[in-house]
Coordinates of C-alpha atoms in Angstrom, one line a residue:
Chain B
X1 CA 24.0 18.9 -5.2
X2 CA 25.9 15.6 -4.7
X3 CA 24.0 12.3 -4.5
X4 CA 25.0 12.0 -0.9
X5 CA 23.2 15.1 0.3
X6 CA 19.8 15.4 -1.3
X7 CA 17.6 18.2 -0.1
X8 CA 15.0 17.0 2.5
X9 CA 11.9 19.0 2.9
X10 CA 9.7 18.4 6.0
X11 CA 6.3 18.9 4.6
X12 CA 3.7 20.8 6.8
X13 CA 0.1 19.9 7.0
X14 CA -2.0 22.0 4.6
X15 CA -4.0 24.8 6.0
X16 CA -6.5 25.0 3.1
X17 CA -10.0 23.9 3.7
X18 CA -10.8 23.3 0.0
X19 CA -8.2 21.1 -1.5
X20 CA -9.9 20.9 -4.9
X21 CA -9.8 24.7 -5.2
X22 CA -6.2 24.8 -4.1
X23 CA -5.3 22.1 -6.7
X24 CA -7.0 24.0 -9.5
X25 CA -5.1 27.2 -8.5
X26 CA -1.8 25.3 -8.5
X27 CA -2.5 23.8 -11.9
X28 CA -3.3 27.2 -13.4
X29 CA -0.1 28.7 -11.9
X30 CA 1.9 25.8 -13.3
X31 CA 0.3 26.4 -16.7
X32 CA 1.3 30.0 -16.6
X33 CA 4.9 29.0 -15.7
X34 CA 5.0 26.3 -18.4
X35 CA 5.5 23.5 -15.9
X36 CA 3.9 20.0 -16.4
X37 CA 3.3 18.1 -13.2
X38 CA 2.8 14.3 -13.2
X39 CA 1.5 12.5 -10.0
X40 CA 2.9 9.0 -9.9
X41 CA 1.2 6.6 -7.4
X42 CA 1.4 2.9 -6.5
X43 CA 1.6 0.4 -3.6
X44 CA 4.8 0.2 -1.7
X45 CA 7.5 -1.6 -3.7
X46 CA 5.6 -1.6 -7.1
X47 CA 8.6 0.0 -8.7
X48 CA 7.9 3.7 -8.8
X49 CA 11.5 4.8 -8.3
X50 CA 13.0 2.3 -10.8
X51 CA 10.3 3.4 -13.4
X52 CA 11.1 7.0 -12.6
X53 CA 14.9 6.5 -13.1
X54 CA 14.2 4.9 -16.5
X55 CA 11.8 7.7 -17.4
X56 CA 14.4 10.4 -16.4
X57 CA 17.1 8.7 -18.4
X58 CA 14.9 8.8 -21.6
X59 CA 13.6 12.3 -21.2
X60 CA 16.4 14.3 -19.5
X61 CA 17.8 15.6 -22.8
X62 CA 14.3 16.9 -23.9
X63 CA 13.1 18.5 -20.7
X64 CA 14.4 20.1 -17.6
X65 CA 13.2 17.6 -15.1
X66 CA 12.6 18.0 -11.4
X67 CA 11.6 15.0 -9.2
X68 CA 9.9 15.1 -5.8
X69 CA 10.1 11.9 -3.8
X70 CA 7.5 11.8 -1.1
X71 CA 8.0 9.4 1.8
X72 CA 7.2 9.1 5.4
X73 CA 10.9 8.7 6.2
X74 CA 14.3 7.9 4.6
X75 CA 15.9 9.5 1.6
X76 CA 16.9 6.5 -0.4
X77 CA 14.6 7.3 -3.4
X78 CA 15.8 10.9 -3.8
X79 CA 19.4 9.8 -3.7
X80 CA 18.8 7.2 -6.4
X81 CA 17.1 9.7 -8.7
X82 CA 19.8 12.3 -8.0
X83 CA 22.3 9.8 -9.5
X84 CA 20.6 10.3 -12.9
X85 CA 21.7 13.9 -12.9
X86 CA 18.4 15.7 -12.5
X87 CA 17.2 17.8 -9.6
X88 CA 15.7 15.6 -7.0
X89 CA 14.3 16.5 -3.6
X90 CA 12.9 14.3 -0.8
X91 CA 9.6 15.3 0.8
X92 CA 9.1 13.9 4.3
X93 CA 5.4 13.8 5.1
X94 CA 5.8 13.3 8.8
X95 CA 3.6 10.2 8.9
X96 CA 0.9 11.6 6.5
X97 CA -0.3 9.0 4.1
X98 CA -0.7 11.2 1.0
X99 CA 0.1 14.6 -0.5
X100 CA -2.5 17.2 -1.2
X101 CA -2.2 20.3 -3.4
X102 CA -0.8 22.5 -0.5
X103 CA 1.8 19.9 0.3
X104 CA 2.8 19.5 -3.4
X105 CA 3.2 23.3 -3.6
X106 CA 5.6 23.2 -0.7
X107 CA 7.8 20.8 -2.8
X108 CA 7.6 22.8 -6.0
X109 CA 8.6 25.9 -4.2
X110 CA 11.8 24.2 -3.2
X111 CA 12.9 23.1 -6.6
X112 CA 15.9 25.3 -7.3
X113 CA 16.2 25.0 -11.1
X114 CA 14.0 27.8 -12.4
X115 CA 14.0 26.4 -15.9
X116 CA 12.3 23.2 -14.9
X117 CA 9.4 22.3 -17.2
X118 CA 8.6 18.7 -16.2
X119 CA 8.0 17.8 -12.5
X120 CA 7.3 14.3 -11.4
X121 CA 5.9 13.7 -8.0
X122 CA 6.4 10.2 -6.6
X123 CA 3.6 10.1 -4.1
X124 CA 3.5 8.0 -0.9
X125 CA 3.3 4.2 -1.6
X126 CA -0.4 3.7 -0.9
X127 CA -3.3 2.7 -3.1
X128 CA -6.0 4.3 -0.9
X129 CA -5.4 7.8 0.5
X130 CA -3.4 9.5 -2.4
X131 CA -6.4 8.8 -4.7
X132 CA -8.6 11.0 -2.6
X133 CA -6.5 14.2 -2.9
X134 CA -5.9 16.2 -6.1
X135 CA -2.3 17.3 -6.0
X136 CA -2.7 19.9 -8.7
X137 CA -1.1 17.6 -11.2
X138 CA -1.9 17.7 -14.9
X139 CA -2.1 13.9 -15.1
X140 CA -2.2 11.0 -12.7
X141 CA -0.4 7.8 -13.4
X142 CA -0.1 4.6 -11.3
X143 CA 1.9 1.5 -11.3
X144 CA 0.4 -1.9 -10.6
X145 CA 3.1 -4.6 -10.3
X146 CA 2.5 -8.2 -11.4
X147 CA 3.2 -9.7 -8.0
X148 CA 0.3 -7.7 -6.5
X149 CA -2.2 -9.6 -8.6
X150 CA -4.7 -8.8 -11.4
X151 CA -7.6 -8.3 -8.9
X152 CA -6.4 -5.0 -7.5
X153 CA -8.7 -2.8 -9.6
X154 CA -11.6 -4.5 -7.9
X155 CA -10.3 -3.8 -4.4
X156 CA -8.9 -0.2 -4.9
X157 CA -11.5 1.3 -7.2
X158 CA -10.9 5.0 -6.7
X159 CA -7.2 4.8 -7.5
X160 CA -7.8 3.1 -10.8
X161 CA -10.7 5.4 -11.7
X162 CA -8.6 8.7 -11.3
X163 CA -5.5 7.6 -13.3
X164 CA -5.0 8.5 -16.9
X165 CA -2.4 5.7 -17.3
X166 CA -1.9 2.4 -15.5
X167 CA 1.6 1.0 -16.0
X168 CA 1.7 -2.8 -15.3
X169 CA 5.3 -3.3 -14.0
X170 CA 7.6 -6.3 -13.5
X171 CA 6.4 -8.2 -16.6
X172 CA 9.7 -10.1 -16.4
X173 CA 8.3 -12.2 -13.5
X174 CA 5.0 -13.0 -15.3
X175 CA 6.0 -16.7 -15.6
X176 CA 6.3 -17.0 -11.8
X177 CA 3.0 -15.5 -10.8
X178 CA -0.7 -16.3 -11.3
X179 CA -1.4 -13.0 -13.1
X180 CA -3.7 -12.8 -16.1
X181 CA -2.9 -9.7 -18.2
X182 CA -6.1 -9.8 -20.1
X183 CA -8.2 -10.2 -17.0
X184 CA -6.3 -7.3 -15.4
X185 CA -7.1 -5.1 -18.4
X186 CA -10.7 -6.0 -18.0
X187 CA -10.7 -5.3 -14.3
X188 CA -9.1 -1.9 -15.0
X189 CA -11.7 -1.2 -17.7
X190 CA -14.5 -1.8 -15.2
X191 CA -13.2 1.0 -13.0
X192 CA -11.9 3.3 -15.8
X193 CA -12.7 2.5 -19.5
X194 CA -10.5 5.5 -20.6
X195 CA -7.3 4.4 -18.8
X196 CA -4.3 3.8 -21.0
X197 CA -2.7 0.5 -20.0
X198 CA 1.0 0.0 -20.7
X199 CA 2.8 -3.2 -19.6
X200 CA 6.4 -2.4 -18.6
X201 CA 9.5 -3.8 -17.0
X202 CA 11.3 -1.0 -15.4
X203 CA 14.3 -3.3 -14.7
X204 CA 14.8 -4.2 -18.4
X205 CA 13.3 -1.1 -19.9
X206 CA 10.6 -2.9 -21.7
X207 CA 7.6 -0.6 -22.5
X208 CA 9.3 2.5 -21.1
X209 CA 9.7 4.0 -24.6
X210 CA 5.9 3.8 -25.1
X211 CA 5.3 5.3 -21.7
X212 CA 7.8 8.1 -22.3
X213 CA 6.2 8.9 -25.7
X214 CA 2.8 9.3 -23.9
X215 CA 4.4 11.5 -21.2
X216 CA 6.2 13.6 -23.8
X217 CA 3.0 14.2 -25.8
X218 CA 1.2 15.3 -22.7
X219 CA 4.0 17.5 -21.5
X220 CA 4.5 19.2 -25.0
X221 CA 0.7 19.8 -25.3
X222 CA 0.6 21.4 -21.8
X223 CA 3.7 23.6 -22.1
X224 CA 3.0 24.7 -25.7
X225 CA -0.6 25.7 -25.3
Chain W
X1 CA -23.3 -19.7 4.6
X2 CA -22.3 -20.7 1.1
X3 CA -19.2 -19.4 -0.5
X4 CA -21.3 -17.5 -3.1
X5 CA -23.0 -15.4 -0.5
X6 CA -20.7 -14.1 2.2
X7 CA -22.0 -11.6 4.7
X8 CA -21.0 -8.1 3.7
X9 CA -21.0 -5.5 6.5
X10 CA -20.9 -1.8 5.6
X11 CA -18.7 -0.4 8.3
X12 CA -19.7 3.0 9.8
X13 CA -17.2 5.6 10.8
X14 CA -16.4 5.4 14.5
X15 CA -17.9 8.0 16.8
X16 CA -15.4 7.6 19.6
X17 CA -13.0 10.4 20.2
X18 CA -10.3 8.3 22.0
X19 CA -9.5 5.3 19.9
X20 CA -6.8 4.0 22.3
X21 CA -9.3 3.9 25.2
X22 CA -11.8 2.2 22.9
X23 CA -9.2 -0.4 21.8
X24 CA -8.3 -1.2 25.5
X25 CA -12.0 -1.6 26.3
X26 CA -12.5 -4.0 23.3
X27 CA -9.4 -6.0 24.3
X28 CA -10.6 -6.4 27.9
X29 CA -14.0 -7.5 26.6
X30 CA -12.4 -10.1 24.3
X31 CA -10.3 -11.3 27.2
X32 CA -13.5 -11.9 29.3
X33 CA -15.2 -13.7 26.4
X34 CA -12.1 -15.8 25.7
X35 CA -11.5 -14.5 22.2
X36 CA -8.0 -13.9 20.7
X37 CA -7.9 -11.2 18.0
X38 CA -5.0 -10.9 15.5
X39 CA -4.7 -7.8 13.3
X40 CA -2.9 -8.8 10.0
X41 CA -1.6 -6.0 7.8
X42 CA 0.4 -5.6 4.6
X43 CA 0.6 -3.7 1.3
X44 CA -1.9 -4.6 -1.4
X45 CA -1.0 -7.9 -2.9
X46 CA 1.5 -9.1 -0.4
X47 CA -0.4 -12.3 0.2
X48 CA -2.6 -11.7 3.3
X49 CA -5.5 -13.8 2.0
X50 CA -3.4 -16.7 0.8
X51 CA -1.4 -16.7 4.1
X52 CA -4.7 -16.6 6.0
X53 CA -6.1 -19.5 4.0
X54 CA -3.1 -21.6 4.9
X55 CA -3.3 -20.5 8.5
X56 CA -7.0 -21.4 8.8
X57 CA -6.3 -24.8 7.2
X58 CA -3.7 -25.6 9.9
X59 CA -5.6 -24.3 12.9
X60 CA -9.3 -24.9 12.2
X61 CA -9.3 -28.2 14.0
X62 CA -7.8 -26.6 17.1
X63 CA -9.8 -23.4 17.3
X64 CA -13.2 -22.0 16.3
X65 CA -12.0 -19.4 13.8
X66 CA -13.7 -16.3 12.5
X67 CA -12.2 -14.2 9.8
X68 CA -13.0 -10.5 9.0
X69 CA -11.9 -9.3 5.6
X70 CA -11.6 -5.6 5.4
X71 CA -11.7 -4.0 2.0
X72 CA -12.8 -0.8 0.4
X73 CA -14.8 -2.8 -2.1
X74 CA -15.3 -6.3 -3.5
X75 CA -15.9 -9.6 -1.6
X76 CA -13.3 -11.8 -3.3
X77 CA -11.3 -12.3 -0.1
X78 CA -14.2 -13.3 2.1
X79 CA -15.4 -15.8 -0.5
X80 CA -12.0 -17.4 -0.7
X81 CA -11.7 -17.8 3.1
X82 CA -15.3 -19.1 3.3
X83 CA -14.2 -22.0 1.1
X84 CA -11.9 -23.2 3.9
X85 CA -15.1 -23.8 5.9
X86 CA -14.7 -21.2 8.7
X87 CA -16.9 -18.3 9.3
X88 CA -15.8 -15.4 7.1
X89 CA -17.4 -11.9 6.8
X90 CA -16.5 -9.0 4.5
X91 CA -16.1 -5.6 6.0
X92 CA -16.6 -2.7 3.5
X93 CA -14.8 0.4 4.8
X94 CA -16.6 2.8 2.4
X95 CA -13.3 4.2 1.2
X96 CA -11.7 4.4 4.6
X97 CA -8.0 3.4 4.6
X98 CA -7.8 1.6 7.9
X99 CA -9.9 0.1 10.7
X100 CA -10.0 1.5 14.2
X101 CA -11.3 -0.2 17.4
X102 CA -14.9 1.0 16.9
X103 CA -14.9 -0.4 13.3
X104 CA -13.4 -3.7 14.4
X105 CA -16.0 -4.0 17.1
X106 CA -18.8 -3.7 14.4
X107 CA -17.2 -6.7 12.6
X108 CA -16.9 -8.8 15.8
X109 CA -20.5 -8.1 16.6
X110 CA -21.6 -9.6 13.3
X111 CA -19.7 -12.9 13.8
X112 CA -22.5 -15.4 14.2
X113 CA -20.7 -18.4 15.8
X114 CA -20.8 -17.7 19.5
X115 CA -18.1 -20.3 20.2
X116 CA -15.4 -18.4 18.2
X117 CA -12.1 -18.1 20.1
X118 CA -9.7 -17.0 17.4
X119 CA -10.6 -14.0 15.2
X120 CA -8.3 -12.8 12.5
X121 CA -8.8 -9.4 11.0
X122 CA -7.3 -8.8 7.6
X123 CA -6.9 -5.1 7.6
X124 CA -7.0 -2.8 4.5
X125 CA -3.9 -3.3 2.2
X126 CA -1.9 -0.3 3.3
X127 CA 1.4 0.2 5.1
X128 CA 0.6 3.6 6.4
X129 CA -2.8 4.3 8.0
X130 CA -3.6 1.0 9.7
X131 CA -0.4 1.3 11.7
X132 CA -1.8 4.5 13.4
X133 CA -5.0 2.9 14.8
X134 CA -5.1 0.3 17.6
X135 CA -7.8 -2.1 16.5
X136 CA -8.1 -3.7 19.9
X137 CA -6.2 -6.7 18.8
X138 CA -4.0 -8.8 21.1
X139 CA -1.2 -9.0 18.6
X140 CA -0.3 -7.3 15.3
X141 CA 1.3 -9.1 12.5
X142 CA 2.4 -7.9 9.0
X143 CA 3.4 -9.4 5.8
X144 CA 6.2 -8.0 3.7
X145 CA 6.5 -9.7 0.3
X146 CA 9.9 -10.3 -1.4
X147 CA 8.9 -8.3 -4.6
X148 CA 8.3 -5.2 -2.5
X149 CA 12.0 -5.0 -1.5
X150 CA 14.1 -5.2 1.6
X151 CA 14.1 -1.4 2.1
X152 CA 10.5 -1.1 3.2
X153 CA 11.2 -1.0 7.0
X154 CA 13.1 2.2 6.3
X155 CA 10.2 3.8 4.4
X156 CA 7.3 2.7 6.6
X157 CA 8.8 2.9 10.1
X158 CA 5.6 2.9 12.2
X159 CA 4.1 -0.2 10.6
X160 CA 7.2 -2.3 11.4
X161 CA 7.6 -0.8 14.9
X162 CA 4.1 -1.9 16.0
X163 CA 4.1 -5.5 14.7
X164 CA 4.9 -8.4 16.9
X165 CA 5.7 -10.6 13.9
X166 CA 6.9 -9.8 10.4
X167 CA 6.2 -12.6 7.9
X168 CA 8.4 -12.3 4.8
X169 CA 6.3 -13.9 2.1
X170 CA 6.9 -15.1 -1.5
X171 CA 10.2 -16.7 -0.7
X172 CA 9.7 -18.9 -3.8
X173 CA 10.5 -15.9 -6.1
X174 CA 13.7 -14.9 -4.2
X175 CA 15.9 -15.9 -7.2
X176 CA 14.1 -13.4 -9.4
X177 CA 14.3 -10.3 -7.2
X178 CA 17.1 -8.2 -5.8
X179 CA 16.1 -9.0 -2.2
X180 CA 18.6 -9.5 0.6
X181 CA 17.0 -11.4 3.4
X182 CA 19.8 -10.5 5.9
X183 CA 19.6 -6.8 5.0
X184 CA 15.9 -7.0 5.4
X185 CA 16.2 -8.5 8.9
X186 CA 18.6 -5.7 9.8
X187 CA 16.3 -3.1 8.5
X188 CA 13.4 -4.6 10.5
X189 CA 15.6 -4.7 13.6
X190 CA 16.4 -0.9 13.2
X191 CA 12.6 -0.3 13.6
X192 CA 11.8 -3.1 16.0
X193 CA 14.5 -5.2 17.6
X194 CA 11.8 -7.4 19.3
X195 CA 10.0 -8.3 16.1
X196 CA 9.9 -12.0 15.3
X197 CA 10.7 -12.5 11.6
X198 CA 9.5 -15.6 9.8
X199 CA 10.2 -16.1 6.1
X200 CA 7.2 -17.9 4.5
X201 CA 5.8 -18.9 1.1
X202 CA 2.0 -18.9 1.5
X203 CA 1.7 -20.6 -1.9
X204 CA 3.9 -23.6 -1.1
X205 CA 3.2 -23.6 2.7
X206 CA 6.9 -23.1 3.6
X207 CA 7.2 -21.5 7.0
X208 CA 3.5 -21.6 7.8
X209 CA 3.9 -24.3 10.5
X210 CA 6.3 -22.1 12.4
X211 CA 4.0 -19.1 12.0
X212 CA 1.0 -21.2 13.2
X213 CA 2.9 -22.5 16.2
X214 CA 3.6 -18.9 17.2
X215 CA -0.1 -17.9 16.7
X216 CA -1.3 -21.0 18.7
X217 CA 1.0 -20.2 21.6
X218 CA -0.3 -16.6 21.8
X219 CA -3.9 -17.7 21.4
X220 CA -3.6 -20.4 24.1
X221 CA -1.9 -18.1 26.5
X222 CA -4.6 -15.4 26.0
X223 CA -7.7 -17.6 26.3
X224 CA -6.3 -19.7 29.2
X225 CA -5.3 -16.9 31.5

């Protein structure tokens, strides 16, 4: 598929009443098929797509990667990821502010490469609603960017509490913002003492090796067991 | 009220079936009472509270201002606004991702200064859900910050289409980001050709006079007619 014509899937509203049950079912199916699913979340413009591009570059020789870009509209993100050479599809949510497990399944069903073993879902840019719906992912990660401020864990508690990893992106602009890294780590710990915090700069690549090491370890453990 | 003990209102879910009708009703009541209501929206960390503090500083001698800070949790924003000397209350949404007209009314009912004629609602930081619910405001404004990127109007179409004004904040960091102001204006115009676009820097005050001039004109027209 050329980078000028990525596949766009118009996601339908889920019909399942019990999303948690549906998410557990999807997870167990992914386990059987040897597919690791990461759910990546953040505010709009925190750098999900740039981080993803850097992640794919580092891991595409080790895994068969599929990327699902969820957005209300546009296909700019999926096109950008397709340029890295991995399978990338765009999920249009039709105005919906999050993905649940049924919607995530619709995306996974559309991935054409049957050998895929690492799927990354870029959720809708939103710190509120995506936190409330289990997508069926094995792990949740989020990006907080320096310009957003170190107080965000206090304001969006659920998002920080459900994430296994918090990537703090755009560290290259730390000198220009009133952002206290230590205070941010403390604020994250209030919400989630177990969260792994990795400062990164997706633009320069800083920190991405550490992040990819963590992601590889999780993926290997999931698909091997 | 001291800046250490702002009033926190736990907002209840609205019981009204028809939010548009409820919003029109609230607007007509505000009209009768001579109160202008602005609904201010943005992503998390785009600078709503800093912009609001600068706005209040410029307009507090001309109007009796009340500020309602909506957040899922914390009271940091309301405390910050209270320091400017105007009445400020914190609305806790209990996890809800937006305010509708019924919820906005609960906040307005709690404002104690009966002479208030300009109310500013700082909505939950979210570019998706708040766009879907009319709060009963006279005007909608949003802030897009430079670090978020110039492509956001393409990804969050409804938000840009319902706003009368788009403030482009954090212009002081333009040199450090790949943000094309002209392209951003074009992307906004695709969604909303009538939107007024004002570049600002809430931190330095740049552009805030122009923004406050617009807000004063709207407020004067509403409360005089």
